[in-house]
mmCIF file of C-alpha atoms in Angstrom:
data_model
loop_
_atom_site.group_PDB
_atom_site.id
_atom_site.type_symbol
_atom_site.label_atom_id
_atom_site.label_comp_id
_atom_site.label_asym_id
_atom_site.label_seq_id
_atom_site.Cartn_x
_atom_site.Cartn_y
_atom_site.Cartn_z
ATOM 1 C CA MET A 1 -216.124 -69.360 39.058
ATOM 2 C CA GLY A 2 -212.871 -69.979 37.146
ATOM 3 C CA GLU A 3 -212.582 -73.489 39.114
ATOM 4 C CA GLN A 4 -216.667 -74.124 38.778
ATOM 5 C CA ARG A 5 -215.568 -73.837 35.423
ATOM 6 C CA LYS A 6 -213.061 -75.683 34.681
ATOM 7 C CA SER A 7 -215.015 -78.592 36.812
ATOM 8 C CA VAL A 8 -217.170 -78.599 34.459
ATOM 9 C CA SER A 9 -214.468 -78.570 31.559
ATOM 10 C CA THR A 10 -212.501 -81.786 32.859
ATOM 11 C CA ALA A 11 -215.517 -83.629 33.103
ATOM 12 C CA LEU A 12 -216.805 -83.031 29.687
ATOM 13 C CA SER A 13 -213.504 -83.801 28.255
ATOM 14 C CA ASP A 14 -214.077 -87.375 29.794
ATOM 15 C CA ARG A 15 -216.918 -87.408 27.843
ATOM 16 C CA ILE A 16 -215.351 -87.152 24.787
ATOM 17 C CA ARG A 17 -212.404 -88.866 25.604
ATOM 18 C CA ARG A 18 -214.805 -92.417 26.477
ATOM 19 C CA ASP A 19 -216.737 -91.368 23.272
ATOM 20 C CA ILE A 20 -214.293 -91.191 20.891
ATOM 21 C CA SER A 21 -211.982 -93.950 22.452
ATOM 22 C CA LEU A 22 -214.851 -96.200 22.153
ATOM 23 C CA GLY A 23 -215.868 -95.569 18.906
ATOM 24 C CA ILE A 24 -219.315 -93.211 19.658
ATOM 25 C CA ILE A 25 -217.709 -90.421 18.072
ATOM 26 C CA PRO A 26 -215.835 -91.655 15.188
ATOM 27 C CA ALA A 27 -212.798 -90.203 13.730
ATOM 28 C CA GLY A 28 -212.738 -87.274 11.363
ATOM 29 C CA SER A 29 -215.882 -86.659 13.097
ATOM 30 C CA ARG A 30 -216.679 -82.390 13.615
ATOM 31 C CA LEU A 31 -217.276 -81.172 17.194
ATOM 32 C CA ASN A 32 -219.641 -78.756 17.170
ATOM 33 C CA ILE A 33 -219.035 -76.012 20.021
ATOM 34 C CA ASP A 34 -222.742 -74.583 20.030
ATOM 35 C CA ALA A 35 -224.334 -78.016 19.742
ATOM 36 C CA LEU A 36 -222.150 -79.582 23.013
ATOM 37 C CA LYS A 37 -223.183 -76.594 24.767
ATOM 38 C CA ARG A 38 -227.337 -77.469 24.160
ATOM 39 C CA GLU A 39 -226.763 -81.453 24.251
ATOM 40 C CA HIS A 40 -224.737 -81.032 28.035
ATOM 41 C CA LYS A 41 -226.147 -77.690 29.189
ATOM 42 C CA ILE A 42 -223.178 -75.843 29.839
ATOM 43 C CA SER A 43 -221.373 -72.660 28.858
ATOM 44 C CA HIS A 44 -219.373 -71.602 25.430
ATOM 45 C CA PRO A 45 -216.279 -70.877 27.062
ATOM 46 C CA SER A 46 -216.270 -74.193 28.978
ATOM 47 C CA VAL A 47 -216.590 -76.413 25.778
ATOM 48 C CA ARG A 48 -213.914 -75.193 24.114
ATOM 49 C CA GLU A 49 -212.022 -75.580 27.788
ATOM 50 C CA ALA A 50 -212.739 -79.222 26.985
ATOM 51 C CA LEU A 51 -211.842 -79.602 23.810
ATOM 52 C CA SER A 52 -208.607 -77.407 24.337
ATOM 53 C CA MET A 53 -207.117 -80.225 26.735
ATOM 54 C CA LEU A 54 -207.891 -82.830 23.878
ATOM 55 C CA VAL A 55 -206.506 -80.842 21.454
ATOM 56 C CA GLY A 56 -203.321 -80.396 23.947
ATOM 57 C CA GLU A 57 -204.241 -84.828 24.483
ATOM 58 C CA GLY A 58 -203.856 -85.033 20.367
ATOM 59 C CA ILE A 59 -207.189 -86.899 20.512
ATOM 60 C CA VAL A 60 -208.830 -83.863 18.545
ATOM 61 C CA GLY A 61 -207.462 -81.144 16.392
ATOM 62 C CA ALA A 62 -208.334 -77.893 15.149
ATOM 63 C CA ALA A 63 -208.049 -75.646 12.214
ATOM 64 C CA GLU A 64 -208.831 -72.416 11.566
ATOM 65 C CA GLY A 65 -212.449 -71.965 9.928
ATOM 66 C CA LYS A 66 -212.549 -75.890 10.402
ATOM 67 C CA GLY A 67 -213.373 -75.480 14.104
ATOM 68 C CA PHE A 68 -212.322 -78.807 16.368
ATOM 69 C CA PHE A 69 -212.574 -82.181 14.483
ATOM 70 C CA VAL A 70 -211.228 -85.905 15.756
ATOM 71 C CA GLN A 71 -208.219 -87.055 15.145
ATOM 72 C CA ASP A 72 -207.555 -90.046 12.639
ATOM 73 C CA PHE A 73 -206.252 -92.708 14.130
ATOM 74 C CA SER A 74 -202.645 -93.261 13.416
ATOM 75 C CA PRO A 75 -200.505 -96.593 13.511
ATOM 76 C CA GLU A 76 -197.024 -94.608 13.691
ATOM 77 C CA GLU A 77 -197.840 -92.464 16.076
ATOM 78 C CA GLN A 78 -199.177 -95.147 18.568
ATOM 79 C CA SER A 79 -195.852 -97.007 18.149
ATOM 80 C CA ASP A 80 -193.952 -93.672 18.577
ATOM 81 C CA ILE A 81 -196.006 -93.040 22.410
ATOM 82 C CA ALA A 82 -195.975 -97.348 22.606
ATOM 83 C CA ARG A 83 -191.757 -96.991 22.305
ATOM 84 C CA VAL A 84 -191.185 -93.730 24.532
ATOM 85 C CA ARG A 85 -193.381 -95.101 26.932
ATOM 86 C CA ALA A 86 -191.464 -98.861 27.664
ATOM 87 C CA GLU A 87 -188.559 -96.523 27.732
ATOM 88 C CA LEU A 88 -190.164 -94.431 30.507
ATOM 89 C CA GLU A 89 -191.310 -97.045 32.962
ATOM 90 C CA CYS A 90 -188.094 -99.412 31.678
ATOM 91 C CA LEU A 91 -186.173 -96.897 34.029
ATOM 92 C CA ALA A 92 -188.805 -96.287 36.470
ATOM 93 C CA PHE A 93 -189.074 -99.859 37.612
ATOM 94 C CA ALA A 94 -185.619 -100.581 37.493
ATOM 95 C CA TRP A 95 -185.057 -97.323 40.107
ATOM 96 C CA SER A 96 -188.054 -98.526 41.655
ATOM 97 C CA ALA A 97 -186.920 -102.392 42.102
ATOM 98 C CA LYS A 98 -183.376 -100.874 43.239
ATOM 99 C CA ALA A 99 -185.059 -99.102 46.115
ATOM 100 C CA SER A 100 -187.635 -101.867 47.025
ATOM 101 C CA ASP A 101 -189.498 -102.050 50.250
ATOM 102 C CA ARG A 102 -192.421 -103.917 51.768
ATOM 103 C CA ASN A 103 -194.634 -101.014 50.666
ATOM 104 C CA TRP A 104 -194.105 -101.015 47.016
ATOM 105 C CA ARG A 105 -193.918 -105.020 47.123
ATOM 106 C CA ALA A 106 -197.200 -105.032 48.620
ATOM 107 C CA ALA A 107 -198.354 -102.134 45.750
ATOM 108 C CA ILE A 108 -198.173 -104.469 43.592
ATOM 109 C CA VAL A 109 -199.593 -107.192 44.556
ATOM 110 C CA ALA A 110 -202.748 -105.355 45.640
ATOM 111 C CA ALA A 111 -202.671 -103.577 42.176
ATOM 112 C CA HIS A 112 -202.194 -106.932 40.461
ATOM 113 C CA HIS A 113 -205.432 -108.881 42.037
ATOM 114 C CA ALA A 114 -207.435 -105.479 41.401
ATOM 115 C CA LEU A 115 -206.636 -106.019 37.653
ATOM 116 C CA GLN A 116 -207.492 -109.297 37.948
ATOM 117 C CA GLU A 117 -210.833 -108.914 38.537
ATOM 118 C CA VAL A 118 -211.212 -107.649 35.586
ATOM 119 C CA GLU A 119 -210.373 -109.301 33.008
ATOM 120 C CA GLN A 120 -212.549 -112.464 32.794
ATOM 121 C CA GLU A 121 -215.332 -108.936 32.078
ATOM 122 C CA LEU A 122 -213.124 -107.759 29.844
ATOM 123 C CA ILE A 123 -213.620 -111.384 27.403
ATOM 124 C CA LEU A 124 -217.643 -111.066 28.433
ATOM 125 C CA ASP A 125 -218.291 -107.355 28.125
ATOM 126 C CA PRO A 126 -215.190 -105.639 26.544
ATOM 127 C CA VAL A 127 -217.271 -101.867 25.779
ATOM 128 C CA GLY A 128 -218.863 -101.666 29.502
ATOM 129 C CA SER A 129 -216.121 -103.369 30.959
ATOM 130 C CA ALA A 130 -213.016 -101.671 29.183
ATOM 131 C CA LEU A 131 -212.793 -97.908 31.316
ATOM 132 C CA GLU A 132 -212.368 -99.941 34.408
ATOM 133 C CA TRP A 133 -210.270 -102.468 32.925
ATOM 134 C CA ASP A 134 -208.051 -99.917 31.333
ATOM 135 C CA GLU A 135 -208.222 -98.074 34.707
ATOM 136 C CA ARG A 136 -207.029 -100.734 36.910
ATOM 137 C CA ASN A 137 -204.357 -101.585 34.482
ATOM 138 C CA ALA A 138 -202.974 -98.600 34.378
ATOM 139 C CA ASN A 139 -202.824 -98.887 38.553
ATOM 140 C CA PHE A 140 -200.946 -102.145 37.912
ATOM 141 C CA HIS A 141 -198.535 -99.817 35.674
ATOM 142 C CA ILE A 142 -198.176 -97.307 38.336
ATOM 143 C CA ALA A 143 -197.433 -100.262 41.374
ATOM 144 C CA LEU A 144 -194.291 -100.794 39.235
ATOM 145 C CA THR A 145 -192.621 -97.209 38.718
ATOM 146 C CA GLN A 146 -193.773 -95.769 41.849
ATOM 147 C CA ASN A 147 -191.068 -96.186 44.182
ATOM 148 C CA CYS A 148 -188.653 -94.859 41.560
ATOM 149 C CA GLY A 149 -188.136 -91.547 43.643
ATOM 150 C CA SER A 150 -188.667 -89.288 40.787
ATOM 151 C CA PRO A 151 -191.875 -87.039 40.254
ATOM 152 C CA ARG A 152 -190.316 -85.854 37.187
ATOM 153 C CA LEU A 153 -190.168 -89.080 35.235
ATOM 154 C CA LEU A 154 -193.853 -90.780 36.794
ATOM 155 C CA ASP A 155 -195.174 -88.017 34.995
ATOM 156 C CA LEU A 156 -193.768 -88.596 31.892
ATOM 157 C CA VAL A 157 -194.795 -92.380 32.095
ATOM 158 C CA ALA A 158 -198.363 -91.139 33.464
ATOM 159 C CA GLN A 159 -197.845 -89.222 30.379
ATOM 160 C CA HIS A 160 -197.616 -91.418 27.694
ATOM 161 C CA TYR A 161 -199.961 -93.900 29.242
ATOM 162 C CA GLU A 162 -202.588 -91.354 28.798
ATOM 163 C CA LEU A 163 -202.218 -90.847 24.967
ATOM 164 C CA GLY A 164 -201.997 -94.113 24.553
ATOM 165 C CA ARG A 165 -205.314 -94.830 26.127
ATOM 166 C CA ARG A 166 -207.661 -93.871 22.960
ATOM 167 C CA HIS A 167 -205.998 -96.391 21.072
ATOM 168 C CA ARG A 168 -206.580 -98.947 23.613
ATOM 169 C CA LEU A 169 -210.111 -98.747 24.633
ATOM 170 C CA ALA A 170 -210.463 -98.361 20.388
ATOM 171 C CA ALA A 171 -209.302 -101.600 20.455
ATOM 172 C CA HIS A 172 -211.246 -103.559 22.821
ATOM 173 C CA ALA A 173 -214.789 -101.974 21.719
ATOM 174 C CA LEU A 174 -214.116 -103.605 18.785
ATOM 175 C CA ALA A 175 -215.692 -106.435 17.643
ATOM 176 C CA ILE A 176 -213.974 -109.368 17.805
ATOM 177 C CA PRO A 177 -215.030 -113.350 17.845
ATOM 178 C CA GLU A 178 -215.010 -114.003 21.673
ATOM 179 C CA ASN A 179 -212.335 -116.968 21.474
ATOM 180 C CA GLU A 180 -209.898 -114.508 20.232
ATOM 181 C CA ARG A 181 -210.736 -111.893 22.367
ATOM 182 C CA ARG A 182 -210.239 -114.615 24.814
ATOM 183 C CA SER A 183 -206.507 -115.448 23.503
ATOM 184 C CA TRP A 184 -205.964 -111.767 23.675
ATOM 185 C CA VAL A 185 -206.743 -110.915 27.268
ATOM 186 C CA GLU A 186 -205.562 -114.016 28.911
ATOM 187 C CA THR A 187 -201.353 -113.508 26.956
ATOM 188 C CA SER A 188 -201.882 -109.841 28.287
ATOM 189 C CA ALA A 189 -202.834 -111.822 32.040
ATOM 190 C CA GLN A 190 -200.162 -113.415 31.643
ATOM 191 C CA GLU A 191 -197.709 -111.157 31.309
ATOM 192 C CA HIS A 192 -199.142 -109.470 33.845
ATOM 193 C CA ALA A 193 -198.566 -112.284 36.662
ATOM 194 C CA GLU A 194 -194.746 -112.418 35.383
ATOM 195 C CA LEU A 195 -193.791 -108.594 35.825
ATOM 196 C CA LYS A 196 -195.561 -109.266 39.041
ATOM 197 C CA ASP A 197 -193.251 -112.072 40.055
ATOM 198 C CA ALA A 198 -190.013 -109.658 38.689
ATOM 199 C CA ALA A 199 -190.807 -106.953 40.874
ATOM 200 C CA LEU A 200 -191.824 -109.483 43.969
ATOM 201 C CA GLU A 201 -188.149 -111.257 42.886
ATOM 202 C CA GLY A 202 -186.167 -107.612 42.306
ATOM 203 C CA ASP A 203 -185.156 -109.140 39.340
ATOM 204 C CA ILE A 204 -184.169 -105.910 37.281
ATOM 205 C CA ALA A 205 -183.258 -107.069 33.533
ATOM 206 C CA ARG A 206 -186.770 -109.648 34.212
ATOM 207 C CA GLY A 207 -187.956 -107.000 34.444
ATOM 208 C CA GLN A 208 -187.236 -104.336 31.985
ATOM 209 C CA GLY A 209 -187.285 -106.936 29.087
ATOM 210 C CA LEU A 210 -190.586 -108.176 30.364
ATOM 211 C CA LEU A 211 -192.424 -104.412 30.298
ATOM 212 C CA ARG A 212 -190.519 -103.608 26.783
ATOM 213 C CA ASN A 213 -191.972 -106.458 24.982
ATOM 214 C CA HIS A 214 -195.583 -106.284 26.635
ATOM 215 C CA ILE A 215 -195.995 -102.360 26.195
ATOM 216 C CA THR A 216 -194.792 -102.296 21.897
ATOM 217 C CA LYS A 217 -196.709 -105.945 21.833
ATOM 218 C CA SER A 218 -199.698 -104.582 23.209
ATOM 219 C CA ALA A 219 -199.525 -101.486 20.493
ATOM 220 C CA ASN A 220 -198.897 -103.038 17.875
ATOM 221 C CA LYS A 221 -201.809 -105.382 18.555
ATOM 222 C CA TYR A 222 -204.281 -102.779 18.828
ATOM 223 C CA SER A 223 -203.171 -101.149 15.871
ATOM 224 C CA ALA A 224 -203.281 -103.946 13.631
ATOM 225 C CA LEU A 225 -206.735 -104.806 15.100
ATOM 226 C CA ILE A 226 -208.150 -101.374 14.496
ATOM 227 C CA LEU A 227 -206.661 -101.502 11.045
ATOM 228 C CA SER A 228 -208.312 -104.440 9.725
ATOM 229 C CA MET A 229 -211.327 -103.231 10.970
ATOM 230 C CA SER A 230 -211.365 -100.132 9.264
ATOM 231 C CA SER A 231 -210.263 -101.934 6.495
ATOM 232 C CA SER A 232 -212.984 -104.571 6.654
ATOM 233 C CA LYS A 233 -215.487 -101.687 6.446
ATOM 234 C CA ASN A 234 -214.675 -100.215 3.419
ATOM 235 C CA VAL A 235 -214.440 -102.978 1.843
ATOM 236 C CA GLU A 236 -218.325 -103.780 2.847
#
């Protein structure tokens, strides 16, 4: 029974995380346990467990007497997450490149190809393809670092990638003009290609510089877009 509840709770937390990330559930919204229980036809403990998972991720907040609510967007928190993530990935990349082998290089090429396949879709249908793009983007970054030989370091890398997921998806879900989105996605795609090349060439210094810039610059871009769109709505 406990394992079944856990799987139901995980599925619900995934659904709520997606809806928050894509702006379907806005920041500041109250998450009513009874309403979620009725909507998803699951038990009260399962709903509470799902929301508690999201509290642990920093996506949802909980206050005594007020229940659960969606946390507001914090550019300072996003910047800090990106800065730490960049340093962790740079370290894992260096260790991976030092132990470079055929399997690691092949995994990077395969993950990069898979990512390329959805980048055009992200330009034309950002909401519909954002989740798949983010998953393939994660797989590419995992491929760059997975040869580091440290499960503990890989756990930290994955944790910080997940912490930034809400902000990435929220930014891609914004109503940005297609030409601006195209420029943004194509720049990101070029950076991914350069990262792949640095890894295949075993150029640790170049790869670390590219990773650090790519991660922190993207995070700043997400924050700027979200804040600018929020300001526009407030003015209206």
